[in-house]
XYZ file of N, CA and C in Angstrom:
366
model
N 98.244 92.237 110.241
C 97.977 90.861 110.893
C 99.235 90.108 110.453
N 99.818 89.436 111.457
C 100.973 88.614 111.266
C 100.602 87.097 110.843
N 101.349 86.660 109.943
C 101.053 85.326 109.359
C 101.237 84.272 110.467
N 102.180 84.490 111.387
C 102.288 83.390 112.414
C 101.218 83.281 113.293
N 100.406 84.290 113.437
C 99.181 84.257 114.247
C 98.154 83.258 113.505
N 98.241 83.117 112.210
C 97.309 82.329 111.562
C 97.830 80.961 111.362
N 99.185 80.785 111.156
C 99.789 79.499 110.916
C 100.569 78.983 111.993
N 100.250 79.105 113.146
C 101.027 78.608 114.315
C 101.080 77.092 114.351
N 100.210 76.401 113.534
C 100.210 74.985 113.416
C 101.297 74.437 112.519
N 102.047 75.280 111.823
C 103.084 74.806 110.996
C 104.241 74.413 111.859
N 104.629 73.143 111.667
C 105.735 72.458 112.515
C 107.240 72.939 111.999
N 107.442 74.236 112.091
C 108.713 74.793 111.730
C 109.007 76.018 112.458
N 110.281 76.509 112.377
C 110.625 77.777 112.939
C 109.984 78.892 112.093
N 109.463 79.822 112.641
C 108.789 80.952 111.834
C 109.372 82.294 112.283
N 109.821 83.136 111.483
C 110.439 84.443 111.723
C 109.906 85.349 110.672
N 109.539 86.572 111.099
C 109.209 87.634 110.260
C 110.391 88.029 109.427
N 110.228 88.192 108.160
C 111.313 88.550 107.192
C 111.681 89.973 107.546
N 113.026 90.291 107.626
C 113.467 91.502 108.022
C 112.919 92.723 107.205
N 112.160 93.538 107.831
C 111.637 94.797 107.085
C 110.225 94.511 106.555
N 109.664 93.291 106.723
C 108.424 92.971 106.314
C 107.623 92.223 107.353
N 106.497 92.905 107.790
C 105.636 92.289 108.937
C 104.585 91.302 108.359
N 104.532 91.213 107.032
C 103.545 90.288 106.448
C 104.213 89.096 105.721
N 105.531 89.111 105.747
C 106.295 87.966 105.201
C 106.942 87.168 106.246
N 106.690 85.830 106.178
C 107.215 85.002 107.252
C 108.140 84.008 106.548
N 109.299 83.763 107.280
C 110.214 82.727 106.815
C 109.928 81.506 107.714
N 109.575 80.372 106.996
C 109.392 79.132 107.702
C 110.544 78.250 107.410
N 111.259 77.708 108.483
C 112.434 76.756 108.256
C 112.198 75.587 108.947
N 112.605 74.373 108.271
C 112.681 73.095 108.973
C 113.777 72.425 108.224
N 114.739 71.960 109.235
C 115.990 71.341 108.814
C 116.672 72.235 107.873
N 116.921 71.812 106.623
C 117.663 72.663 105.544
C 116.676 73.312 104.580
N 115.436 73.049 104.727
C 114.405 73.603 103.782
C 113.912 74.885 104.443
N 113.637 75.795 103.523
C 113.051 77.162 103.983
C 112.136 77.749 102.847
N 111.027 78.378 103.251
C 110.173 78.951 102.313
C 109.628 80.230 102.949
N 109.550 81.364 102.124
C 108.990 82.474 102.488
C 107.548 82.542 102.108
N 106.630 83.036 102.903
C 105.199 83.083 102.719
C 104.799 84.602 102.948
N 104.306 85.281 102.003
C 103.662 86.637 102.200
C 102.248 86.375 102.545
N 101.699 86.927 103.549
C 100.303 86.759 103.887
C 99.471 88.027 103.542
N 98.374 87.716 102.836
C 97.462 88.717 102.209
C 96.141 88.457 102.649
N 95.284 89.450 102.886
C 93.925 89.016 103.474
C 92.893 89.818 102.468
N 91.903 89.009 102.041
C 90.896 89.584 101.181
C 89.471 89.229 101.616
N 88.688 90.255 101.881
C 87.339 90.007 102.337
C 86.430 89.344 101.166
N 86.682 89.730 99.933
C 86.048 88.979 98.824
C 87.044 89.137 97.671
N 86.818 88.157 96.700
C 87.729 88.067 95.579
C 87.158 88.908 94.362
N 88.091 89.723 93.836
C 87.647 90.525 92.697
C 87.797 89.670 91.467
N 87.363 90.188 90.294
C 87.384 89.466 89.093
C 88.858 88.987 88.684
N 89.798 89.894 89.021
C 91.342 89.654 88.876
C 91.909 89.726 90.235
N 92.364 88.586 90.643
C 92.977 88.594 92.045
C 94.495 89.008 91.965
N 94.692 90.059 92.448
C 96.142 90.605 92.427
C 96.316 91.292 93.710
N 97.099 90.567 94.587
C 97.425 91.193 95.918
C 98.158 92.534 95.851
N 97.770 93.406 96.711
C 98.444 94.767 96.827
C 99.890 94.350 97.191
N 100.842 94.778 96.391
C 102.350 94.661 96.765
C 103.043 95.818 96.466
N 103.825 96.265 97.413
C 104.636 97.380 97.318
C 105.853 97.120 96.351
N 106.423 98.194 95.792
C 107.743 97.904 95.097
C 108.740 97.111 95.938
N 108.822 97.506 97.246
C 109.731 96.789 98.038
C 109.454 95.238 98.171
N 108.172 94.850 98.176
C 107.813 93.502 98.197
C 108.291 92.800 96.826
N 107.978 93.489 95.761
C 108.272 92.910 94.482
C 109.884 92.701 94.348
N 110.595 93.790 94.731
C 112.005 93.685 94.705
C 112.547 92.613 95.549
N 111.918 92.431 96.765
C 112.256 91.315 97.623
C 112.070 89.932 97.085
N 110.985 89.684 96.366
C 110.623 88.610 95.663
C 111.618 88.287 94.519
N 111.945 89.281 93.864
C 112.885 89.125 92.697
C 114.314 88.737 93.344
N 114.743 89.352 94.426
C 116.021 88.930 95.151
C 115.966 87.490 95.508
N 114.894 87.132 96.114
C 114.780 85.629 96.535
C 114.888 84.760 95.289
N 114.398 85.203 94.209
C 114.400 84.455 92.856
C 115.927 84.238 92.438
N 116.629 85.284 92.555
C 117.956 85.204 92.120
C 118.833 84.237 92.998
N 118.398 84.130 94.333
C 119.080 83.288 95.264
C 118.451 81.919 95.183
N 117.605 81.569 94.307
C 116.851 80.201 94.267
C 116.174 79.967 95.523
N 115.587 80.958 96.251
C 114.788 80.727 97.451
C 113.300 80.920 96.963
N 112.422 80.156 97.697
C 111.088 80.148 97.276
C 110.274 81.163 98.040
N 109.328 81.820 97.431
C 108.446 82.750 98.070
C 106.967 82.543 97.418
N 106.057 82.301 98.234
C 104.636 82.182 97.817
C 103.791 83.250 98.569
N 102.671 83.609 97.962
C 101.707 84.342 98.646
C 100.633 83.520 99.057
N 100.355 83.513 100.338
C 99.089 82.932 100.869
C 97.985 83.824 101.116
N 96.889 83.743 100.146
C 95.861 84.681 100.272
C 94.812 84.091 101.157
N 94.531 84.787 102.356
C 93.671 84.443 103.340
C 92.265 85.042 102.857
N 91.259 84.186 102.732
C 89.966 84.666 102.332
C 88.934 84.621 103.293
N 88.131 85.709 103.442
C 87.086 85.678 104.565
C 85.960 84.777 104.137
N 85.574 83.864 104.986
C 84.515 82.906 104.653
C 83.184 83.589 105.029
N 82.291 83.486 103.978
C 80.964 84.269 104.281
C 80.199 83.637 105.363
N 80.270 82.317 105.602
C 79.541 81.748 106.656
C 80.096 81.907 108.033
N 81.402 81.763 108.177
C 82.026 81.864 109.461
C 82.347 83.345 109.902
N 82.564 84.148 108.764
C 83.047 85.580 109.174
C 84.464 85.624 109.383
N 85.260 84.534 109.342
C 86.643 84.366 109.623
C 87.442 84.238 108.371
N 88.764 84.462 108.535
C 89.675 84.326 107.304
C 90.187 82.879 107.476
N 89.197 81.859 107.342
C 89.644 80.467 107.510
C 89.763 79.768 106.190
N 89.753 80.434 104.988
C 89.895 79.808 103.768
C 91.185 80.473 103.118
N 91.907 79.862 102.298
C 93.103 80.431 101.727
C 93.477 79.651 100.430
N 94.412 80.321 99.595
C 94.957 79.756 98.505
C 96.233 80.266 98.322
N 97.089 79.456 97.491
C 98.489 79.989 97.306
C 98.660 80.554 95.803
N 99.529 81.495 95.708
C 99.941 82.135 94.433
C 101.508 82.020 94.445
N 102.004 81.596 93.366
C 103.505 81.728 93.307
C 103.912 83.200 93.116
N 105.295 83.386 93.046
C 105.632 84.873 92.855
C 105.111 85.491 91.618
N 105.250 84.832 90.577
C 104.784 85.340 89.229
C 103.343 85.693 89.308
N 102.500 84.749 89.677
C 101.103 84.918 89.797
C 100.687 86.068 90.604
N 101.309 86.318 91.784
C 101.094 87.233 92.659
C 101.356 88.724 92.041
N 102.379 88.790 91.296
C 102.690 90.095 90.643
C 101.746 90.289 89.488
N 101.467 89.165 88.630
C 100.631 89.490 87.534
C 99.111 89.360 87.767
N 98.720 88.631 88.800
C 97.330 88.363 89.158
C 96.795 87.162 88.400
N 95.723 86.608 88.862
C 95.045 85.434 88.373
C 93.480 85.713 88.406
N 92.848 84.965 87.581
C 91.396 85.129 87.524
C 90.690 84.623 88.798
N 89.564 85.238 89.023
C 88.791 84.795 90.220
C 88.504 83.297 90.107
N 88.160 82.768 88.944
C 87.859 81.433 88.712
C 88.995 80.485 89.060
N 90.204 80.909 88.679
C 91.396 80.039 89.144
C 91.576 80.107 90.637
N 91.429 81.287 91.172
C 91.512 81.459 92.581
C 90.542 80.558 93.332
N 89.202 80.524 92.911
C 88.222 79.745 93.528
C 88.509 78.267 93.435
N 89.129 77.846 92.328
C 89.577 76.401 92.278
C 90.547 75.911 93.182
N 91.384 76.911 93.666
C 92.451 76.635 94.612
C 92.087 76.911 96.044
N 90.952 77.570 96.323
C 90.665 77.751 97.702
C 90.499 76.552 98.490
N 91.043 76.521 99.765
C 90.970 75.406 100.612
C 90.846 75.901 102.048
N 90.557 75.037 102.973
C 90.561 75.430 104.351
C 91.930 75.792 104.716
N 92.004 76.772 105.722
C 93.385 77.182 106.171
C 94.163 76.001 106.678
N 93.429 75.065 107.510
C 94.176 73.918 107.960
C 94.953 73.188 106.886
N 94.257 73.055 105.715
C 94.809 72.288 104.590
C 96.096 73.177 104.031
N 96.019 74.439 103.972
C 97.240 75.251 103.562
C 98.347 74.998 104.547
N 98.031 75.034 105.877
C 99.105 74.719 106.805
C 99.723 73.378 106.561
N 98.809 72.354 106.338
C 99.370 71.012 106.072
C 100.328 71.034 104.767
N 99.973 71.769 103.760
C 100.750 71.850 102.535
C 102.115 72.382 102.872
N 102.169 73.425 103.653
C 103.433 74.052 104.032
C 104.342 73.047 104.739
N 103.719 72.251 105.665
C 104.434 71.276 106.469
C 104.927 70.119 105.633
N 104.189 69.668 104.719
C 104.429 68.418 103.960
C 105.056 68.623 102.620
N 104.708 69.703 101.890
C 105.248 69.861 100.582
C 106.217 70.900 100.433
N 105.988 72.115 101.095
C 106.952 73.215 100.926
C 108.170 73.133 101.742
N 108.059 72.320 102.922
C 109.157 72.153 103.740
C 109.556 70.740 103.812
């Protein structure tokens, strides 16, 4: 699933990161942020997205270039059956994982995540 399909409301240019179909570069003016999109039907006790060695290396390279990369975890809503809830992890949290409790505190409607990208990250 491509992130642009879910975040088409972000008012920025969006491009898939070269070599990754689940990482999207959002650019507006001189600001840029990479977002890796992960989908979870339900949250385990420790929320740690599946990330390949290439994803981890990519994130580390972005860090050395002072570029930002976040993981947006799309969560399936039990009521709607859609992935319309989400929360952000920074690069370190995505690699190490966070507790389900912390993830649940951060969960928001997907529209709110889109708004955060537009207003805070870009």
